[in-house]
């Protein structure tokens, strides 16, 4: 399966191709980064951009490789990390000159075709569907109006994610200059003699000006049945209908069955980053890496912490889960939401899941990261920080990726502790968006008794019994709304209502508890 994505600068090709490769388990081939790497190497060597022979020599001899980091793909030219350098204004102004040289394109196309020999590739560039992979299974020509593209590039230049949307604030003068460069680049790309920018005759045109990344990806997947079959999100049980856990898909396989990861690798494709056992890993590395791929010392720390905290809290507070078959009896990845009266809530929930062999990540407020020892511990325990009060797209992507790997996600929609069982905290609806994007269910949980542990102003921690309960999962297919935004809103309201219903029911069953 080869997917070719062409389009002008800033149309979102790289972002979409990278996300599509992750979702469909395709090798991501960033061809634009390859031409930019040649440009960087020429600039480093002080080569005049009119000296065609020297530029060709660089292209024929350059070594280009890709890797992964917590911040995304990394690009290396002749062993040097040029990830940031290839996105500078100077490279923007000169890359069209380099890419227009036929011999340079020949050298790059040879590398690109070699990478695609094994198939299962998503490649983006300006001549992928017309020159590099003319026989591609799916061809897309991705466009966007120049103003939208300039804004995305300006956001990118400020070190932020271009997928944050059109509302992100940027420097107006910088954006205006980028718009001028983009228009000049469009003109140069479309008028060059060697492989000018144009759509393949059989390409599908998609305008991304007002579309989110997820919407563009959905549109591409809908173009070919083979892409739908590769889509791991189609294997989520309850979103293929209202069937039970054991319901089967059309091919006779359980919806909960995950497709096996391909073993194929390209000579220039990014390999999954392996965390080092001792040191050398950033906090972002832990946020972005599967729990099962954590190094042994981190796993040991997690189990030591869970064992100690689990033993102490179980003995002292005698916590007990009700309706446990709905909770640990179902290992399907989903978003777990819960009321949040004390710090005990995440401890007993995570302990219970891990003891039953269910991987779980907890969303926590980024303010905790100000205390570095706590940030260190939370990262090893699988936490994902979120900037409250903002549209933290990085946290959302990390959360949806974790769910796609089969990990549970624990979220406290109230955002902060609500030290009263008669009040309802303000609901932060990010959990519904995450579940919607990952195509998973939402499960309400509740806890009571935790407020009796320690009275306000008292240093004593009393050995009181704590009760927890799991509710039935809620699927988006159960909702009455049909529009995406309306569904998210309805999920927020219905799921939190279930949380409070569970809490209130336990309060009635255990009078005197808080």
CSV table of C-alpha atoms in Angstrom, one decimal, residues 188-461:
chain,number,residue,atom,x,y,z
A,188,UNK,CA,8.8,28.8,-8.5
A,189,UNK,CA,7.5,25.3,-7.8
A,190,UNK,CA,4.8,25.5,-10.5
A,191,UNK,CA,7.0,27.0,-13.2
A,192,UNK,CA,10.2,24.9,-12.8
A,193,UNK,CA,11.0,22.6,-15.7
A,194,UNK,CA,11.9,19.6,-13.6
A,195,UNK,CA,8.9,18.0,-12.0
A,196,UNK,CA,6.8,21.2,-11.5
A,197,UNK,CA,4.2,21.2,-8.8
A,198,UNK,CA,1.0,19.8,-10.2
A,199,UNK,CA,-1.6,17.3,-9.2
A,200,UNK,CA,-1.6,13.8,-10.8
A,201,UNK,CA,-4.6,13.3,-13.1
A,202,UNK,CA,-6.0,10.6,-10.8
A,203,UNK,CA,-5.3,12.5,-7.6
A,204,UNK,CA,-8.1,13.3,-5.1
A,205,UNK,CA,-8.1,17.1,-4.2
A,206,UNK,CA,-8.6,18.0,-0.6
A,207,UNK,CA,-8.7,21.6,0.7
A,208,UNK,CA,-7.4,21.7,4.3
A,209,UNK,CA,-7.9,25.4,4.8
A,210,UNK,CA,-10.7,24.9,7.3
A,211,UNK,CA,-10.3,21.2,8.1
A,212,UNK,CA,-8.7,19.7,11.2
A,213,UNK,CA,-5.9,17.1,10.8
A,214,UNK,CA,-8.4,14.4,11.9
A,215,UNK,CA,-10.9,15.5,9.3
A,216,UNK,CA,-8.3,15.4,6.5
A,217,UNK,CA,-7.1,11.9,7.7
A,218,UNK,CA,-10.7,10.7,7.7
A,219,UNK,CA,-11.2,11.9,4.2
A,220,UNK,CA,-8.1,10.1,3.0
A,221,UNK,CA,-9.0,6.8,4.7
A,222,UNK,CA,-12.4,7.0,3.0
A,223,UNK,CA,-10.7,7.0,-0.4
A,224,UNK,CA,-9.6,3.4,-0.4
A,225,UNK,CA,-11.0,0.3,1.3
A,226,UNK,CA,-7.5,-1.0,2.0
A,227,UNK,CA,-6.8,2.1,4.2
A,228,UNK,CA,-10.0,1.4,6.2
A,229,UNK,CA,-8.8,-2.2,6.8
A,230,UNK,CA,-5.5,-0.9,8.2
A,231,UNK,CA,-7.2,1.6,10.4
A,232,UNK,CA,-6.6,0.4,14.0
A,233,UNK,CA,-9.4,2.5,15.3
A,234,UNK,CA,-11.9,0.4,13.3
A,235,UNK,CA,-11.1,-2.4,15.7
A,236,UNK,CA,-12.7,-0.7,18.7
A,237,UNK,CA,-15.6,-2.9,19.7
A,238,UNK,CA,-18.4,-0.6,20.7
A,239,UNK,CA,-18.0,1.9,17.8
A,240,UNK,CA,-18.9,-0.5,15.1
A,241,UNK,CA,-22.4,-0.6,16.6
A,242,UNK,CA,-24.0,-1.4,20.0
A,243,UNK,CA,-22.9,-5.0,20.1
A,244,UNK,CA,-21.5,-6.7,23.1
A,245,UNK,CA,-17.9,-7.3,23.9
A,246,UNK,CA,-17.7,-10.5,22.0
A,247,UNK,CA,-19.4,-9.2,18.8
A,248,UNK,CA,-17.6,-9.9,15.6
A,249,UNK,CA,-16.7,-7.7,12.7
A,250,UNK,CA,-17.4,-8.5,9.1
A,251,UNK,CA,-14.2,-10.5,8.7
A,252,UNK,CA,-15.1,-12.7,11.6
A,253,UNK,CA,-12.6,-11.2,14.0
A,254,UNK,CA,-13.4,-9.6,17.3
A,255,UNK,CA,-13.5,-5.8,17.2
A,256,UNK,CA,-11.2,-5.8,20.2
A,257,UNK,CA,-8.5,-7.6,18.3
A,258,UNK,CA,-5.6,-5.4,17.4
A,259,UNK,CA,-3.8,-5.7,14.1
A,260,UNK,CA,-0.2,-6.9,14.3
A,261,UNK,CA,2.4,-4.3,13.7
A,262,UNK,CA,4.3,-4.7,10.5
A,263,UNK,CA,7.9,-5.7,10.8
A,264,UNK,CA,8.9,-3.9,7.7
A,265,UNK,CA,11.4,-1.1,8.0
A,266,UNK,CA,12.9,1.3,5.4
A,267,UNK,CA,16.6,2.0,5.3
A,268,UNK,CA,15.7,5.7,5.8
A,269,UNK,CA,12.5,5.2,7.8
A,270,UNK,CA,12.2,6.2,11.5
A,271,UNK,CA,12.7,3.4,14.0
A,272,UNK,CA,10.9,3.5,17.3
A,273,UNK,CA,13.0,5.1,19.9
A,274,UNK,CA,14.2,2.8,22.7
A,275,UNK,CA,14.6,4.5,26.1
A,276,UNK,CA,18.0,4.1,27.8
A,277,UNK,CA,18.0,2.2,31.1
A,278,UNK,CA,19.9,4.8,33.0
A,279,UNK,CA,19.8,8.5,32.1
A,280,UNK,CA,19.6,10.1,28.7
A,281,UNK,CA,15.8,10.2,28.5
A,282,UNK,CA,13.7,13.3,28.6
A,283,UNK,CA,10.4,13.6,30.4
A,284,UNK,CA,8.8,13.9,26.9
A,285,UNK,CA,10.3,10.5,26.0
A,286,UNK,CA,8.3,8.9,28.8
A,287,UNK,CA,5.1,10.8,27.9
A,288,UNK,CA,5.4,9.6,24.3
A,289,UNK,CA,6.6,6.0,24.8
A,290,UNK,CA,4.4,2.9,25.3
A,291,UNK,CA,4.3,1.8,29.0
A,292,UNK,CA,5.5,-1.6,27.9
A,293,UNK,CA,8.6,-0.1,26.3
A,294,UNK,CA,9.8,1.7,29.4
A,295,UNK,CA,13.3,0.7,30.5
A,296,UNK,CA,13.7,-1.9,33.2
A,297,UNK,CA,14.7,0.6,36.0
A,298,UNK,CA,11.5,2.7,35.3
A,299,UNK,CA,9.4,-0.4,35.3
A,300,UNK,CA,10.9,-1.5,38.6
A,301,UNK,CA,10.3,2.0,40.1
A,302,UNK,CA,6.7,1.9,39.0
A,303,UNK,CA,6.0,-1.5,40.5
A,304,UNK,CA,7.8,-0.6,43.7
A,305,UNK,CA,5.8,2.5,44.1
A,306,UNK,CA,2.5,0.7,43.2
A,307,UNK,CA,3.3,-2.2,45.6
A,308,UNK,CA,4.1,0.1,48.5
A,309,UNK,CA,1.2,2.5,47.9
A,310,UNK,CA,-1.2,-0.3,47.2
A,311,UNK,CA,-0.3,-2.2,50.4
A,312,UNK,CA,-0.4,0.9,52.6
A,313,UNK,CA,-3.7,2.2,51.2
A,314,UNK,CA,-5.3,-1.2,51.1
A,315,UNK,CA,-4.5,-2.0,54.8
A,316,UNK,CA,-5.2,1.5,56.1
A,317,UNK,CA,-8.3,2.5,54.1
A,318,UNK,CA,-9.6,-1.0,53.2
A,319,UNK,CA,-10.7,0.3,49.8
A,320,UNK,CA,-13.0,-1.9,47.8
A,321,UNK,CA,-14.2,-1.8,44.2
A,322,UNK,CA,-17.9,-2.6,43.5
A,323,UNK,CA,-19.0,-3.8,40.1
A,324,UNK,CA,-15.5,-4.9,39.5
A,325,UNK,CA,-16.4,-7.1,36.5
A,326,UNK,CA,-17.3,-3.9,34.6
A,327,UNK,CA,-13.9,-2.4,35.5
A,328,UNK,CA,-10.9,-4.8,35.4
A,329,UNK,CA,-13.1,-7.5,33.8
A,330,UNK,CA,-12.9,-5.5,30.5
A,331,UNK,CA,-9.5,-4.7,29.1
A,332,UNK,CA,-10.7,-2.8,26.1
A,333,UNK,CA,-8.9,0.6,26.0
A,334,UNK,CA,-11.2,3.4,27.0
A,335,UNK,CA,-11.4,6.8,28.8
A,336,UNK,CA,-12.0,6.5,32.5
A,337,UNK,CA,-13.5,9.5,34.3
A,338,UNK,CA,-14.0,9.9,38.0
A,339,UNK,CA,-15.0,12.4,40.8
A,340,UNK,CA,-11.9,13.8,42.5
A,341,UNK,CA,-12.2,14.5,46.2
A,342,UNK,CA,-8.6,13.7,47.3
A,343,UNK,CA,-5.2,12.5,46.2
A,344,UNK,CA,-6.2,8.9,47.1
A,345,UNK,CA,-8.5,8.6,44.0
A,346,UNK,CA,-5.8,8.1,41.3
A,347,UNK,CA,-3.7,5.9,43.6
A,348,UNK,CA,-6.3,3.3,44.3
A,349,UNK,CA,-7.5,3.3,40.7
A,350,UNK,CA,-4.1,2.9,39.1
A,351,UNK,CA,-3.1,0.3,41.6
A,352,UNK,CA,-6.2,-1.8,41.0
A,353,UNK,CA,-5.7,-1.6,37.2
A,354,UNK,CA,-2.0,-2.4,37.2
A,355,UNK,CA,-2.5,-5.3,39.7
A,356,UNK,CA,-4.8,-6.8,37.1
A,357,UNK,CA,-2.3,-6.3,34.3
A,358,UNK,CA,-4.1,-3.4,32.6
A,359,UNK,CA,-1.8,-0.5,31.5
A,360,UNK,CA,-3.2,2.9,32.4
A,361,UNK,CA,-2.0,6.5,32.1
A,362,UNK,CA,-3.3,9.4,34.2
A,363,UNK,CA,-3.8,12.9,32.9
A,364,UNK,CA,-2.5,15.4,35.5
A,365,UNK,CA,-2.2,19.2,35.6
A,366,UNK,CA,1.2,20.5,34.4
A,367,UNK,CA,1.6,22.6,37.5
A,368,UNK,CA,2.9,19.5,39.3
A,369,UNK,CA,5.9,19.6,37.0
A,370,UNK,CA,7.2,22.6,38.8
A,371,UNK,CA,8.5,20.2,41.5
A,372,UNK,CA,11.0,18.2,39.5
A,373,UNK,CA,11.2,15.1,41.8
A,374,UNK,CA,7.4,14.8,41.4
A,375,UNK,CA,7.6,15.3,37.6
A,376,UNK,CA,10.3,12.5,37.5
A,377,UNK,CA,8.0,10.1,39.5
A,378,UNK,CA,4.9,10.9,37.5
A,379,UNK,CA,6.6,10.4,34.2
A,380,UNK,CA,7.8,7.0,35.3
A,381,UNK,CA,4.3,6.1,36.5
A,382,UNK,CA,2.9,6.9,33.0
A,383,UNK,CA,1.4,10.3,33.7
A,384,UNK,CA,0.6,12.8,30.9
A,385,UNK,CA,0.7,16.5,31.8
A,386,UNK,CA,-1.9,18.9,30.5
A,387,UNK,CA,-2.0,22.7,30.5
A,388,UNK,CA,-5.3,23.4,32.1
A,389,UNK,CA,-7.5,26.2,30.5
A,390,UNK,CA,-5.9,25.7,27.1
A,391,UNK,CA,-6.4,23.6,24.0
A,392,UNK,CA,-3.4,21.4,24.8
A,393,UNK,CA,-3.1,19.6,21.5
A,394,UNK,CA,0.1,17.9,22.5
A,395,UNK,CA,-1.6,16.3,25.5
A,396,UNK,CA,-4.6,15.3,23.4
A,397,UNK,CA,-2.3,13.6,20.8
A,398,UNK,CA,-0.4,11.8,23.5
A,399,UNK,CA,-3.7,10.6,25.1
A,400,UNK,CA,-5.2,9.4,21.8
A,401,UNK,CA,-1.9,7.7,20.9
A,402,UNK,CA,-1.9,5.9,24.3
A,403,UNK,CA,-5.5,4.7,23.7
A,404,UNK,CA,-4.6,3.5,20.2
A,405,UNK,CA,-1.8,1.4,21.8
A,406,UNK,CA,-4.3,-0.3,24.1
A,407,UNK,CA,-3.6,1.7,27.2
A,408,UNK,CA,-6.4,3.0,29.5
A,409,UNK,CA,-6.6,6.7,30.2
A,410,UNK,CA,-7.7,8.1,33.6
A,411,UNK,CA,-9.0,11.7,33.6
A,412,UNK,CA,-10.6,13.8,36.3
A,413,UNK,CA,-12.9,16.2,34.4
A,414,UNK,CA,-13.4,18.4,37.5
A,415,UNK,CA,-9.8,19.5,37.0
A,416,UNK,CA,-9.1,19.9,40.7
A,417,UNK,CA,-10.1,18.4,43.9
A,418,UNK,CA,-13.8,19.0,45.0
A,419,UNK,CA,-13.9,18.5,48.7
A,420,UNK,CA,-17.6,18.1,48.9
A,421,UNK,CA,-20.0,15.3,47.9
A,422,UNK,CA,-22.9,17.6,47.7
A,423,UNK,CA,-21.3,19.8,45.0
A,424,UNK,CA,-20.6,19.3,41.4
A,425,UNK,CA,-17.3,20.7,40.1
A,426,UNK,CA,-16.9,22.5,36.8
A,427,UNK,CA,-16.6,20.0,34.1
A,428,UNK,CA,-13.7,20.3,31.6
A,429,UNK,CA,-14.8,18.5,28.5
A,430,UNK,CA,-11.5,17.4,27.0
A,431,UNK,CA,-12.2,13.8,27.9
A,432,UNK,CA,-15.0,13.6,25.4
A,433,UNK,CA,-12.9,15.0,22.6
A,434,UNK,CA,-10.1,12.5,23.3
A,435,UNK,CA,-12.6,9.6,23.3
A,436,UNK,CA,-14.1,10.9,20.1
A,437,UNK,CA,-10.8,11.2,18.3
A,438,UNK,CA,-9.6,7.8,19.5
A,439,UNK,CA,-13.0,6.2,18.8
A,440,UNK,CA,-13.2,4.6,22.3
A,441,UNK,CA,-15.9,4.5,25.0
A,442,UNK,CA,-16.1,6.5,28.2
A,443,UNK,CA,-16.5,4.7,31.5
A,444,UNK,CA,-17.7,6.6,34.6
A,445,UNK,CA,-16.2,5.7,38.0
A,446,UNK,CA,-16.9,7.1,41.5
A,447,UNK,CA,-15.4,7.1,45.0
A,448,UNK,CA,-16.8,7.9,48.4
A,449,UNK,CA,-15.2,7.8,51.9
A,450,UNK,CA,-12.0,9.6,50.9
A,451,UNK,CA,-13.2,12.8,52.4
A,452,UNK,CA,-13.4,11.1,55.8
A,453,UNK,CA,-9.6,10.3,55.8
A,454,UNK,CA,-8.5,13.7,57.0
A,455,UNK,CA,-10.5,16.5,58.4
A,456,UNK,CA,-9.7,20.0,57.4
A,457,UNK,CA,-7.1,21.5,59.7
A,458,UNK,CA,-6.2,18.2,61.3
A,459,UNK,CA,-2.9,16.4,60.8
A,460,UNK,CA,-4.4,13.0,61.5
A,461,UNK,CA,-5.1,10.5,58.8
